[in-house]
mmCIF file of C-alpha atoms (C1' of nucleotides) in Angstrom:
data_model
loop_
_atom_site.group_PDB
_atom_site.id
_atom_site.type_symbol
_atom_site.label_atom_id
_atom_site.label_comp_id
_atom_site.label_asym_id
_atom_site.label_seq_id
_atom_site.Cartn_x
_atom_site.Cartn_y
_atom_site.Cartn_z
ATOM 1 C CA MET A 15 -0.192 0.033 -0.367
ATOM 2 C CA ARG A 16 2.746 2.332 -0.830
ATOM 3 C CA LEU A 17 3.580 5.204 -3.418
ATOM 4 C CA THR A 18 6.607 3.829 -5.233
ATOM 5 C CA ASN A 19 8.859 5.689 -7.235
ATOM 6 C CA LYS A 20 6.780 5.394 -10.792
ATOM 7 C CA GLY A 21 4.591 7.726 -8.739
ATOM 8 C CA LYS A 22 7.015 10.127 -6.653
ATOM 9 C CA TYR A 23 9.155 10.758 -9.830
ATOM 10 C CA GLY A 24 5.813 11.495 -12.601
ATOM 11 C CA ILE A 25 4.399 14.050 -9.438
ATOM 12 C CA ASN A 26 8.673 15.923 -9.937
ATOM 13 C CA ALA A 27 8.163 15.664 -13.483
ATOM 14 C CA LEU A 28 5.472 17.334 -13.504
ATOM 15 C CA LEU A 29 6.592 19.906 -11.114
ATOM 16 C CA VAL A 30 9.762 20.809 -13.209
ATOM 17 C CA LEU A 31 7.414 21.349 -15.997
ATOM 18 C CA ALA A 32 4.526 23.687 -14.786
ATOM 19 C CA SER A 33 7.602 25.489 -12.962
ATOM 20 C CA SER A 34 8.973 26.333 -16.178
ATOM 21 C CA GLN A 35 5.893 26.472 -18.866
ATOM 22 C CA GLU A 36 7.377 29.604 -20.471
ATOM 23 C CA ASP A 37 10.096 28.245 -21.386
ATOM 24 C CA GLY A 38 9.130 25.383 -23.769
ATOM 25 C CA PRO A 39 9.621 22.212 -24.296
ATOM 26 C CA LEU A 40 12.061 20.906 -22.110
ATOM 27 C CA THR A 41 14.222 17.659 -23.123
ATOM 28 C CA LEU A 42 12.960 14.351 -21.059
ATOM 29 C CA LYS A 43 17.547 15.431 -19.836
ATOM 30 C CA THR A 44 16.493 18.270 -18.410
ATOM 31 C CA ILE A 45 13.878 16.644 -16.003
ATOM 32 C CA ALA A 46 15.646 14.327 -15.316
ATOM 33 C CA GLY A 47 18.706 16.419 -14.331
ATOM 34 C CA LYS A 48 17.094 18.386 -12.435
ATOM 35 C CA ALA A 49 14.071 16.578 -10.245
ATOM 36 C CA GLY A 50 17.406 13.496 -10.680
ATOM 37 C CA ILE A 51 15.660 10.998 -12.386
ATOM 38 C CA PRO A 52 17.623 7.858 -14.457
ATOM 39 C CA GLU A 53 17.388 9.292 -17.211
ATOM 40 C CA HIS A 54 16.005 5.636 -19.560
ATOM 41 C CA TYR A 55 13.757 5.350 -16.393
ATOM 42 C CA LEU A 56 11.884 8.714 -16.265
ATOM 43 C CA GLU A 57 11.179 8.005 -20.074
ATOM 44 C CA GLN A 58 9.288 4.961 -19.461
ATOM 45 C CA ILE A 59 7.488 6.930 -17.072
ATOM 46 C CA MET A 60 7.062 10.691 -19.460
ATOM 47 C CA GLY A 61 5.361 6.855 -21.428
ATOM 48 C CA ARG A 62 2.673 6.670 -19.937
ATOM 49 C CA LEU A 63 1.946 10.774 -19.429
ATOM 50 C CA ARG A 64 1.308 11.650 -22.203
ATOM 51 C CA GLN A 65 -0.569 8.754 -23.477
ATOM 52 C CA CYS A 66 -3.216 9.526 -20.041
ATOM 53 C CA GLY A 67 -2.870 13.183 -21.976
ATOM 54 C CA LEU A 68 -1.284 14.102 -18.921
ATOM 55 C CA VAL A 69 1.744 15.451 -21.449
ATOM 56 C CA ALA A 70 2.802 16.903 -25.252
ATOM 57 C CA SER A 71 5.582 15.610 -26.732
ATOM 58 C CA THR A 72 7.330 17.192 -29.389
ATOM 59 C CA ARG A 73 9.969 14.929 -30.788
ATOM 60 C CA GLY A 74 13.360 16.242 -33.318
ATOM 61 C CA VAL A 75 16.049 18.293 -32.468
ATOM 62 C CA GLN A 76 14.113 21.358 -29.948
ATOM 63 C CA GLY A 77 12.286 18.822 -28.982
ATOM 64 C CA GLY A 78 10.567 17.196 -24.697
ATOM 65 C CA TYR A 79 7.507 17.970 -23.362
ATOM 66 C CA ARG A 80 5.313 20.426 -21.665
ATOM 67 C CA LEU A 81 2.337 20.018 -20.151
ATOM 68 C CA ALA A 82 -0.614 18.954 -21.681
ATOM 69 C CA ARG A 83 -2.520 20.883 -20.373
ATOM 70 C CA GLU A 84 -2.171 24.293 -17.631
ATOM 71 C CA SER A 85 -0.874 23.184 -14.251
ATOM 72 C CA GLU A 86 -3.995 24.037 -12.407
ATOM 73 C CA LYS A 87 -5.994 21.830 -14.326
ATOM 74 C CA ILE A 88 -3.895 19.303 -13.272
ATOM 75 C CA PHE A 89 -4.338 17.054 -10.178
ATOM 76 C CA ILE A 90 -2.411 15.330 -8.458
ATOM 77 C CA GLY A 91 -4.144 11.807 -8.456
ATOM 78 C CA GLU A 92 -4.268 11.700 -12.311
ATOM 79 C CA ILE A 93 -0.891 12.155 -11.730
ATOM 80 C CA VAL A 94 0.055 9.382 -9.352
ATOM 81 C CA GLU A 95 -3.341 6.924 -11.733
ATOM 82 C CA ALA A 96 -0.807 7.923 -14.732
ATOM 83 C CA ALA A 97 2.486 7.174 -13.476
ATOM 84 C CA GLU A 98 2.138 3.905 -11.285
ATOM 85 C CA ASP A 99 -0.375 1.925 -12.212
ATOM 86 C CA SER A 100 -3.178 1.955 -10.657
ATOM 87 C CA VAL A 101 -4.536 3.348 -6.703
ATOM 88 C CA GLN A 102 -6.706 0.647 -6.279
ATOM 89 C CA PRO A 103 -5.443 -1.651 -3.546
ATOM 90 C CA VAL A 104 -7.739 -4.152 -4.446
ATOM 91 C CA LYS A 105 -8.829 -5.126 -8.426
ATOM 92 C CA CYS A 106 -11.721 -7.331 -7.865
ATOM 93 C CA ALA A 107 -12.629 -8.841 -10.670
ATOM 94 C CA ALA A 108 -15.992 -7.780 -10.255
ATOM 95 C CA HIS A 109 -17.621 -10.240 -13.240
ATOM 96 C CA GLN A 110 -16.629 -13.001 -10.918
ATOM 97 C CA CYS A 111 -18.764 -12.266 -8.284
ATOM 98 C CA GLU A 112 -22.617 -13.341 -7.820
ATOM 99 C CA ARG A 113 -23.672 -9.824 -7.073
ATOM 100 C CA SER A 114 -20.632 -7.021 -6.595
ATOM 101 C CA ASP A 115 -22.728 -4.838 -6.702
ATOM 102 C CA SER A 116 -24.307 -5.451 -3.312
ATOM 103 C CA CYS A 117 -21.160 -7.209 -1.844
ATOM 104 C CA LEU A 118 -19.720 -5.306 1.201
ATOM 105 C CA ASN A 119 -16.302 -6.993 0.579
ATOM 106 C CA HIS A 120 -16.450 -5.245 -3.137
ATOM 107 C CA ASP A 121 -18.077 -2.461 -1.759
ATOM 108 C CA LEU A 122 -15.525 -1.105 0.809
ATOM 109 C CA TRP A 123 -12.702 -1.479 -1.370
ATOM 110 C CA SER A 124 -13.642 0.736 -3.927
ATOM 111 C CA ARG A 125 -14.597 3.226 -1.148
ATOM 112 C CA VAL A 126 -10.892 3.318 -0.085
ATOM 113 C CA THR A 127 -10.005 4.125 -3.460
ATOM 114 C CA GLU A 128 -12.362 6.057 -4.613
ATOM 115 C CA SER A 129 -11.700 8.911 -1.467
ATOM 116 C CA MET A 130 -7.839 8.217 -1.928
ATOM 117 C CA LEU A 131 -8.676 9.508 -5.039
ATOM 118 C CA LYS A 132 -10.578 12.642 -3.825
ATOM 119 C CA THR A 133 -8.228 13.513 -1.639
ATOM 120 C CA LEU A 134 -5.561 12.932 -3.995
ATOM 121 C CA ASN A 135 -7.343 15.085 -6.913
ATOM 122 C CA GLY A 136 -8.119 17.245 -3.957
ATOM 123 C CA MET A 137 -5.504 19.273 -4.911
ATOM 124 C CA SER A 138 -3.752 20.709 -8.282
ATOM 125 C CA LEU A 139 -0.100 20.699 -9.133
ATOM 126 C CA ALA A 140 -0.196 24.398 -9.502
ATOM 127 C CA ALA A 141 -0.401 24.136 -5.638
ATOM 128 C CA LEU A 142 1.284 21.944 -5.221
ATOM 129 C CA CYS A 143 4.400 23.740 -7.183
ATOM 130 C CA ARG A 144 3.849 26.884 -5.731
ATOM 131 C CA ASP A 145 4.964 25.050 -2.381
ATOM 132 C CA ALA A 146 7.217 23.528 -2.991
ATOM 133 C CA PHE A 147 9.464 26.561 -4.376
ATOM 134 C CA ASP A 148 8.244 27.950 -0.831
ATOM 135 C CA HIS A 149 9.768 24.676 0.839
ATOM 136 C CA PRO A 150 12.446 22.917 -0.614
ATOM 137 C CA CYS A 151 11.870 19.697 1.229
ATOM 138 C CA ARG A 152 14.262 16.677 -0.233
ATOM 139 C CA GLY A 153 15.120 14.362 3.269
ATOM 140 C CA GLY A 154 13.222 10.971 3.988
ATOM 141 C CA ASP A 155 10.199 9.860 0.775
ATOM 142 C CA CYS A 156 8.772 13.045 0.112
ATOM 143 C CA SER A 157 8.279 13.259 -3.440
ATOM 144 C CA TYR A 158 9.518 16.754 -4.117
ATOM 145 C CA PRO A 159 12.255 16.888 -5.977
ATOM 146 C CA ALA A 160 15.910 19.021 -5.003
ATOM 147 C CA TRP A 161 14.367 22.207 -5.712
ATOM 148 C CA GLU A 162 17.659 23.780 -5.417
ATOM 149 C CA ASN A 163 18.057 22.355 -9.119
ATOM 150 C CA ILE A 164 14.964 24.703 -10.140
ATOM 151 C CA GLU A 165 15.090 28.438 -11.500
ATOM 152 C CA SER A 166 11.704 29.499 -10.366
ATOM 153 C CA GLY A 167 9.527 30.030 -13.175
ATOM 154 C CA GLY A 168 5.946 30.192 -14.090
ATOM 155 C CA VAL A 169 3.550 28.224 -12.210
ATOM 156 C CA MET B 30 -0.749 0.827 -4.188
ATOM 157 C CA ARG B 31 -1.991 -2.330 -3.992
ATOM 158 C CA LEU B 32 -2.899 -4.301 -0.311
ATOM 159 C CA THR B 33 -0.859 -7.664 -0.906
ATOM 160 C CA ASN B 34 -1.380 -10.881 -0.237
ATOM 161 C CA LYS B 35 -0.659 -10.507 4.477
ATOM 162 C CA GLY B 36 -3.882 -8.429 4.426
ATOM 163 C CA LYS B 37 -6.028 -10.150 2.541
ATOM 164 C CA TYR B 38 -5.172 -13.004 4.854
ATOM 165 C CA GLY B 39 -5.421 -11.401 7.540
ATOM 166 C CA ILE B 40 -8.601 -10.582 6.826
ATOM 167 C CA ASN B 41 -9.727 -13.721 5.888
ATOM 168 C CA ALA B 42 -8.631 -15.362 8.615
ATOM 169 C CA LEU B 43 -10.640 -13.136 11.583
ATOM 170 C CA LEU B 44 -13.604 -13.885 9.018
ATOM 171 C CA VAL B 45 -12.669 -17.464 9.996
ATOM 172 C CA LEU B 46 -12.460 -17.085 14.063
ATOM 173 C CA ALA B 47 -14.907 -14.634 13.627
ATOM 174 C CA SER B 48 -17.192 -16.827 12.927
ATOM 175 C CA SER B 49 -17.153 -19.608 14.970
ATOM 176 C CA GLN B 50 -16.506 -17.455 18.028
ATOM 177 C CA GLU B 51 -18.022 -20.476 20.720
ATOM 178 C CA ASP B 52 -15.946 -23.206 19.749
ATOM 179 C CA GLY B 53 -13.238 -22.972 21.950
ATOM 180 C CA PRO B 54 -9.862 -21.247 20.043
ATOM 181 C CA LEU B 55 -9.206 -22.806 16.579
ATOM 182 C CA THR B 56 -6.258 -23.193 15.491
ATOM 183 C CA LEU B 57 -3.935 -22.712 12.964
ATOM 184 C CA LYS B 58 -4.289 -26.682 11.080
ATOM 185 C CA THR B 59 -7.743 -25.387 10.957
ATOM 186 C CA ILE B 60 -8.136 -21.757 9.999
ATOM 187 C CA ALA B 61 -5.237 -22.501 6.928
ATOM 188 C CA GLY B 62 -7.654 -25.071 5.789
ATOM 189 C CA LYS B 63 -10.701 -23.303 6.635
ATOM 190 C CA ALA B 64 -9.621 -19.702 4.129
ATOM 191 C CA GLY B 65 -6.542 -22.187 1.996
ATOM 192 C CA ILE B 66 -3.917 -20.713 3.567
ATOM 193 C CA PRO B 67 -0.850 -22.389 3.394
ATOM 194 C CA GLU B 68 0.120 -22.824 6.957
ATOM 195 C CA HIS B 69 3.612 -21.871 7.716
ATOM 196 C CA TYR B 70 3.015 -18.106 5.801
ATOM 197 C CA LEU B 71 -0.559 -18.076 8.479
ATOM 198 C CA GLU B 72 1.149 -18.824 11.323
ATOM 199 C CA GLN B 73 3.739 -15.259 10.754
ATOM 200 C CA ILE B 74 0.391 -12.607 10.043
ATOM 201 C CA MET B 75 -1.057 -14.525 13.056
ATOM 202 C CA GLY B 76 1.632 -13.008 15.046
ATOM 203 C CA ARG B 77 0.994 -9.914 14.212
ATOM 204 C CA LEU B 78 -2.096 -9.944 15.014
ATOM 205 C CA ARG B 79 -0.947 -11.317 18.114
ATOM 206 C CA GLN B 80 0.896 -8.924 19.235
ATOM 207 C CA CYS B 81 -1.450 -5.783 18.164
ATOM 208 C CA GLY B 82 -4.216 -6.949 20.697
ATOM 209 C CA LEU B 83 -6.409 -8.294 18.100
ATOM 210 C CA VAL B 84 -5.819 -12.100 18.633
ATOM 211 C CA ALA B 85 -5.299 -13.989 21.646
ATOM 212 C CA SER B 86 -3.331 -17.453 21.791
ATOM 213 C CA THR B 87 -2.631 -19.643 24.408
ATOM 214 C CA ARG B 88 -0.685 -22.774 23.350
ATOM 215 C CA GLY B 89 -0.103 -26.429 24.198
ATOM 216 C CA VAL B 90 -3.360 -29.356 23.636
ATOM 217 C CA GLN B 91 -6.171 -27.280 22.396
ATOM 218 C CA GLY B 92 -5.068 -24.523 22.117
ATOM 219 C CA GLY B 93 -5.247 -22.316 19.050
ATOM 220 C CA TYR B 94 -6.532 -18.421 18.356
ATOM 221 C CA ARG B 95 -9.274 -16.643 19.002
ATOM 222 C CA LEU B 96 -10.404 -12.899 18.400
ATOM 223 C CA ALA B 97 -9.125 -11.129 21.690
ATOM 224 C CA ARG B 98 -12.345 -8.751 20.898
ATOM 225 C CA GLU B 99 -15.934 -9.223 19.838
ATOM 226 C CA SER B 100 -15.719 -9.141 16.091
ATOM 227 C CA GLU B 101 -18.369 -5.796 16.365
ATOM 228 C CA LYS B 102 -15.126 -4.086 17.643
ATOM 229 C CA ILE B 103 -12.725 -4.900 15.160
ATOM 230 C CA PHE B 104 -12.260 -3.456 12.725
ATOM 231 C CA ILE B 105 -10.861 -3.423 9.043
ATOM 232 C CA GLY B 106 -8.346 -0.855 8.434
ATOM 233 C CA GLU B 107 -6.898 -2.662 12.465
ATOM 234 C CA ILE B 108 -5.792 -5.918 10.855
ATOM 235 C CA VAL B 109 -4.720 -3.906 7.308
ATOM 236 C CA GLU B 110 -2.214 -2.562 9.325
ATOM 237 C CA ALA B 111 -1.811 -4.662 12.206
ATOM 238 C CA ALA B 112 -1.117 -7.343 8.515
ATOM 239 C CA GLU B 113 0.854 -4.938 7.067
ATOM 240 C CA ASP B 114 4.101 -2.975 7.611
ATOM 241 C CA SER B 115 1.452 -0.460 7.681
ATOM 242 C CA VAL B 116 -0.759 1.240 4.635
ATOM 243 C CA GLN B 117 0.516 5.226 5.308
ATOM 244 C CA PRO B 118 1.390 5.184 1.095
ATOM 245 C CA VAL B 119 3.945 7.479 1.882
ATOM 246 C CA LYS B 120 6.647 7.843 4.825
ATOM 247 C CA CYS B 121 8.064 10.772 4.692
ATOM 248 C CA ALA B 122 10.436 11.076 6.962
ATOM 249 C CA ALA B 123 8.724 14.267 8.931
ATOM 250 C CA HIS B 124 11.677 15.172 11.333
ATOM 251 C CA GLN B 125 13.481 16.180 7.968
ATOM 252 C CA CYS B 126 10.996 18.598 6.430
ATOM 253 C CA GLU B 127 11.670 21.925 7.913
ATOM 254 C CA ARG B 128 8.509 23.019 8.593
ATOM 255 C CA SER B 129 6.811 19.501 7.875
ATOM 256 C CA ASP B 130 3.584 21.193 9.313
ATOM 257 C CA SER B 131 3.219 23.179 6.265
ATOM 258 C CA CYS B 132 4.286 20.975 3.931
ATOM 259 C CA LEU B 133 1.364 20.406 1.204
ATOM 260 C CA ASN B 134 2.783 17.606 0.413
ATOM 261 C CA HIS B 135 3.289 16.128 3.221
ATOM 262 C CA ASP B 136 0.031 17.394 4.140
ATOM 263 C CA LEU B 137 -1.809 15.811 1.813
ATOM 264 C CA TRP B 138 -0.368 12.284 1.869
ATOM 265 C CA SER B 139 -0.743 12.391 5.569
ATOM 266 C CA ARG B 140 -4.995 13.468 4.635
ATOM 267 C CA VAL B 141 -4.701 10.430 2.092
ATOM 268 C CA THR B 142 -3.694 7.788 4.412
ATOM 269 C CA GLU B 143 -6.825 9.369 6.564
ATOM 270 C CA SER B 144 -9.062 9.157 4.470
ATOM 271 C CA MET B 145 -8.028 5.682 4.060
ATOM 272 C CA LEU B 146 -8.011 4.530 7.462
ATOM 273 C CA LYS B 147 -11.133 5.992 8.002
ATOM 274 C CA THR B 148 -12.799 4.803 5.203
ATOM 275 C CA LEU B 149 -11.483 0.960 7.110
ATOM 276 C CA ASN B 150 -12.674 1.308 9.556
ATOM 277 C CA GLY B 151 -16.173 2.160 9.668
ATOM 278 C CA MET B 152 -16.006 -1.681 8.815
ATOM 279 C CA SER B 153 -16.420 -4.241 11.286
ATOM 280 C CA LEU B 154 -15.481 -7.334 10.764
ATOM 281 C CA ALA B 155 -18.856 -8.692 12.631
ATOM 282 C CA ALA B 156 -20.100 -6.468 9.351
ATOM 283 C CA LEU B 157 -18.357 -7.975 7.098
ATOM 284 C CA CYS B 158 -18.522 -11.036 8.210
ATOM 285 C CA ARG B 159 -22.694 -11.367 8.536
ATOM 286 C CA ASP B 160 -21.873 -10.400 4.239
ATOM 287 C CA ALA B 161 -19.695 -13.112 3.567
ATOM 288 C CA PHE B 162 -22.451 -15.720 4.625
ATOM 289 C CA ASP B 163 -24.522 -14.516 2.770
ATOM 290 C CA HIS B 164 -22.490 -13.150 -1.012
ATOM 291 C CA PRO B 165 -19.743 -16.742 -1.059
ATOM 292 C CA CYS B 166 -17.808 -14.576 -3.833
ATOM 293 C CA ARG B 167 -14.613 -15.848 -4.237
ATOM 294 C CA GLY B 168 -13.102 -15.400 -7.883
ATOM 295 C CA GLY B 169 -10.183 -12.652 -7.838
ATOM 296 C CA ASP B 170 -8.827 -10.916 -6.032
ATOM 297 C CA CYS B 171 -12.110 -10.039 -3.361
ATOM 298 C CA SER B 172 -10.606 -11.142 -0.370
ATOM 299 C CA TYR B 173 -13.516 -13.098 0.835
ATOM 300 C CA PRO B 174 -11.720 -17.036 1.755
ATOM 301 C CA ALA B 175 -13.642 -20.171 0.221
ATOM 302 C CA TRP B 176 -17.010 -19.569 2.277
ATOM 303 C CA GLU B 177 -17.774 -23.441 1.392
ATOM 304 C CA ASN B 178 -15.268 -25.076 3.405
ATOM 305 C CA ILE B 179 -16.549 -23.052 6.736
ATOM 306 C CA GLU B 180 -19.757 -24.274 8.643
ATOM 307 C CA SER B 181 -21.666 -21.621 10.033
ATOM 308 C CA GLY B 182 -22.002 -20.001 13.279
ATOM 309 C CA GLY B 183 -21.646 -16.933 15.278
ATOM 310 C CA VAL B 184 -21.093 -13.383 14.807
ATOM 311 C "C1'" DC C 17 5.949 -38.209 29.478
ATOM 312 C "C1'" DT C 18 3.922 -37.776 25.405
ATOM 313 C "C1'" DA C 19 1.430 -35.376 22.491
ATOM 314 C "C1'" DA C 20 -0.433 -31.343 19.922
ATOM 315 C "C1'" DT C 21 0.036 -26.289 19.539
ATOM 316 C "C1'" DC C 22 2.008 -21.717 19.450
ATOM 317 C "C1'" DC C 23 7.012 -19.550 18.844
ATOM 318 C "C1'" DC C 24 10.633 -18.231 16.660
ATOM 319 C "C1'" DG C 25 14.153 -17.450 13.531
ATOM 320 C "C1'" DA C 26 16.144 -18.501 9.000
ATOM 321 C "C1'" DC C 27 16.049 -20.122 4.409
ATOM 322 C "C1'" DT C 28 14.439 -19.728 -0.842
ATOM 323 C "C1'" DA C 29 11.373 -19.247 -3.974
ATOM 324 C "C1'" DT C 30 8.767 -15.614 -6.704
ATOM 325 C "C1'" DT C 31 6.566 -11.741 -8.407
ATOM 326 C "C1'" DT C 32 7.537 -6.636 -8.663
ATOM 327 C "C1'" DT C 33 10.330 -2.457 -8.921
ATOM 328 C "C1'" DT C 34 13.403 0.014 -10.838
ATOM 329 C "C1'" DG C 35 17.033 0.102 -14.607
ATOM 330 C "C1'" DT C 36 20.376 0.074 -17.967
ATOM 331 C "C1'" DA C 37 21.154 -0.538 -23.411
ATOM 332 C "C1'" DG C 38 19.972 0.606 -28.085
ATOM 333 C "C1'" DG C 39 18.379 0.936 -32.059
ATOM 334 C "C1'" DC C 40 14.147 2.847 -34.928
ATOM 335 C "C1'" DA C 41 11.220 7.227 -35.949
ATOM 336 C "C1'" DA C 42 11.020 12.216 -36.253
ATOM 337 C "C1'" DT C 43 11.941 16.814 -36.807
ATOM 338 C "C1'" DT C 44 14.412 20.799 -37.671
ATOM 339 C "C1'" DG C 45 18.120 23.053 -39.756
ATOM 340 C "C1'" DA C 46 22.001 23.668 -43.294
ATOM 341 C "C1'" DT D 9 19.071 15.497 -48.581
ATOM 342 C "C1'" DC D 10 22.015 14.925 -44.803
ATOM 343 C "C1'" DA D 11 23.120 15.127 -40.118
ATOM 344 C "C1'" DA D 12 21.799 16.682 -35.575
ATOM 345 C "C1'" DT D 13 19.358 15.857 -31.790
ATOM 346 C "C1'" DT D 14 15.338 14.671 -29.131
ATOM 347 C "C1'" DG D 15 10.890 10.874 -27.972
ATOM 348 C "C1'" DC D 16 8.967 6.064 -29.135
ATOM 349 C "C1'" DC D 17 9.966 0.997 -28.180
ATOM 350 C "C1'" DT D 18 10.857 -3.238 -26.586
ATOM 351 C "C1'" DA D 19 14.228 -6.298 -24.082
ATOM 352 C "C1'" DC D 20 17.336 -7.304 -20.805
ATOM 353 C "C1'" DA D 21 19.515 -6.708 -16.270
ATOM 354 C "C1'" DA D 22 19.236 -5.757 -11.001
ATOM 355 C "C1'" DA D 23 17.572 -4.982 -6.642
ATOM 356 C "C1'" DA D 24 14.379 -4.692 -3.745
ATOM 357 C "C1'" DA D 25 9.389 -6.573 -2.010
ATOM 358 C "C1'" DT D 26 6.561 -10.382 -1.047
ATOM 359 C "C1'" DA D 27 5.429 -14.554 -0.277
ATOM 360 C "C1'" DG D 28 6.227 -18.907 1.596
ATOM 361 C "C1'" DT D 29 8.977 -23.322 3.398
ATOM 362 C "C1'" DC D 30 11.955 -25.757 7.384
ATOM 363 C "C1'" DG D 31 12.991 -26.558 11.489
ATOM 364 C "C1'" DG D 32 13.774 -27.076 16.282
ATOM 365 C "C1'" DG D 33 12.366 -24.547 20.075
ATOM 366 C "C1'" DA D 34 8.602 -23.813 24.395
ATOM 367 C "C1'" DT D 35 4.153 -24.032 25.715
ATOM 368 C "C1'" DT D 36 0.385 -26.856 27.828
ATOM 369 C "C1'" DA D 37 -2.921 -30.620 29.054
ATOM 370 C "C1'" DG D 38 -3.881 -35.554 29.695
#
DNA sequence: CTAATCCCGACTATTTTTGTAGGCAATTGA
DNA sequence: TCAATTGCCTACAAAAATAGTCGGGATTAG
């Protein structure tokens, strides 16, 4: 029941993007460098984020990634769901339950998933980004990147 | 962000216990058999549940496990927390955050943990047990045991 | 004393997560 | 058109976490 690096890296990468929206697309290398993420690993994660419509990319010279929407309209739950395979603690094979619509257990875990997502989607990338600039937290398991490497930019 | 077998097994084992409270303690073997859990693995899990005060055990001939409290007063979140190491998706090293009390990220994940626990602790073992008897769900990843092996008993 | 039973620690196997490598595809600009 | 840059994709390898096994010790009823 823990957030893996994929999720943390996803959030951190998007924080980097959110903090420099105006400078045109950022390359994988730049993002990885600023957030302290292994470049090729981040690549895989960016692929997921792209497929989920959170970032857009352009290839070739001067290409890179940018947010697909304003950071005000991207929510943390979306990022986590995109980067991790899912947020659901239990994947109940609903079709195998004869009456999953009235199964308390099924119901319980659905509610758990919902409540997690509701909390996570209650915060926008923009809000987290603003706070991150005030608060260069880098100890422990916090998912804030090493903000000293990130220049301040638009939010 | 998923519930592991430890958690599922913990719940299922306690469901078995809850369903036969009056028959005296049940042996590991019995519980494992009824819930379809490898005996020695369950032993480890029961150890955790015991240390967290959810079950009590007696050794020797005619020993076994029983619930430490009525099943009405045992909640699913407690079981999951005891069986898994924790429910927290992120273990932020709060002491390393210079101002973790006003760190949005820290805050966000605390709220996630809280909301999960609130949901999980909103259901008692007794309630789940009653439903489980009505609903022998056994497909997929549902954490209900194979109820056909469990004789009906008190709840 | 002996059999049943829980307790405990060490070990192994399996799965998941994390990370690496390398080649292909697209774009830009000379 | 060609070369450099950059994202895209698949396969592989390493590390960590989870799942499960084993064997011996401690406790208790009869």
